[in-house]
Amino acid sequence: MRYIGVDIGGANTKVASSDGEITELLYIPLWKDTILPSALKELADRLQPDGLAVVMTGELADCFVDKEEGINFIMDAVNNAFDCEVRYVNNTGNFQKSTQNNRELAAANWAASARLIGEEVGDCIFVDVGSTTSDVIPIKNGKHVAGHTDFSRLLRDELFYAGTLRTNLAALLETVNLDAGTCRVSSELFANTADAYMMLGDIDKELYTCETSDGAGKDRIDCMRRLARVVCADLTEISEEDIYRLAKNVKERQIELLCNSVSAVAEANELDMIVSAGLGEFMIEKAAKRLGYDCFSTADKWSKNISKVFPAYAAARSMDKEKNE
C-alpha cells in the first residue's frame, strides 16, 4: 500500500511517501493564476496512491478573502484530483474527524511534523526553517504545546517570517557592514535570501525553487547583481568581497533571529534540545551551537531529501501507522 503526504503552501507544495522513497518540492504559487488543481491531478495520475494525507498553509495567500475561502479552494483541488481516501491533518497533529470546523486545518503542517517528532524523538524544540518561514515548536510528553494558529504562534515566538529562499532582504537588514563602512539598505524587493545563500554556497541552483526578484537567472553573477542593488549599487561600484560581506550579514541576522525565538521558547517550556528540519538546517545547527543546545538532525536520521519536505513525510507516516494499527 502506498501512502502519500502532500503539504500545500502558498508558494511550495511538498510531496513525500511514507517509506521516504518519494520526495518532491514543487514551486506552485497560489496567489497567481495557480496551476494547483492541474498539478495535483498530475500527481494523482503519476503516483496513484492508496491513501493521501494532506496538510496546508496556503490558505493565507492574499488571493483569498479569508482563510476559510483558501481552505475550501485547497480541499476542492485535492478532492477533485485524487480518487483514493483523503485525510486532512488539523492543528493538533491529528486527522480531522469531521468537516464542521475546517479552520482547524489552517497552517497545520508543523503539527504533523511535531506529532512524528514527539512519537519518535520525545521532548524537544522542533525547528523547521523552510523557504519562507521558521517554525519553533515546543514538544513535551510526546505532544506539541504550541499555539494552534499562526497568529498565536507569532505572539509566542513559535513562528517568525524568515526563510531560506523567499524572504526580502530588506525585511531582515537595516544596515550592512561593507569595506567603505556601515551602509543603509534600500526597502525595495531587490534580492531575497536565496540570493544570499547561493552566494555563500549554502544552497545550489536546484534548491533555488522560487522566482527571482528581477525575473532574471539564478547563476552566481545574477545573484551578485541582485545583492548589489540592495545597497543601490551595481557590479561596477561594489566588489565581490563586499557582496559576500552583505550575504554574510544576512545569514548572521537570520541566525540571530532564530536564536532569539529558540531561546524564548526554550525558557518558556524548560527545554534544551533542538530537532532540526527544512532547507535551512544549516542555520539551525549554528543557532543551537551558539545557545549551547544539543541538535538532532532529521536529515541525519531520515535523509536530507525527507528533511526538506518533512511535514509531507510526517503526514504520510501518520496515515500509514493508523491504517496498519
XYZ file of C-alpha atoms in Angstrom, residues 14 16 19 24 36 43 61 68 87 89 95 127 137 140 159 161 180 195 200 210 244 247 257 271 318 321:
26
model
C 5.844 19.307 -0.870
C 6.523 12.525 0.234
C 8.508 4.985 3.059
C 9.341 16.254 -4.298
C -2.533 23.752 -8.228
C 0.493 13.905 -9.119
C -2.378 33.525 0.366
C -11.982 29.709 5.002
C -7.423 12.655 5.171
C -4.312 16.901 9.425
C -6.612 13.733 11.286
C 12.724 23.843 14.456
C 7.662 24.184 18.199
C 6.543 17.926 25.838
C 6.866 31.349 14.360
C 8.601 35.029 8.925
C 33.562 51.564 2.978
C 20.482 35.039 -3.461
C 27.563 31.686 0.374
C 11.272 30.265 -6.081
C 29.997 38.394 0.111
C 25.380 37.925 2.217
C 16.573 35.919 14.966
C 13.508 22.545 27.031
C 0.780 9.138 10.355
C 0.599 3.997 11.019
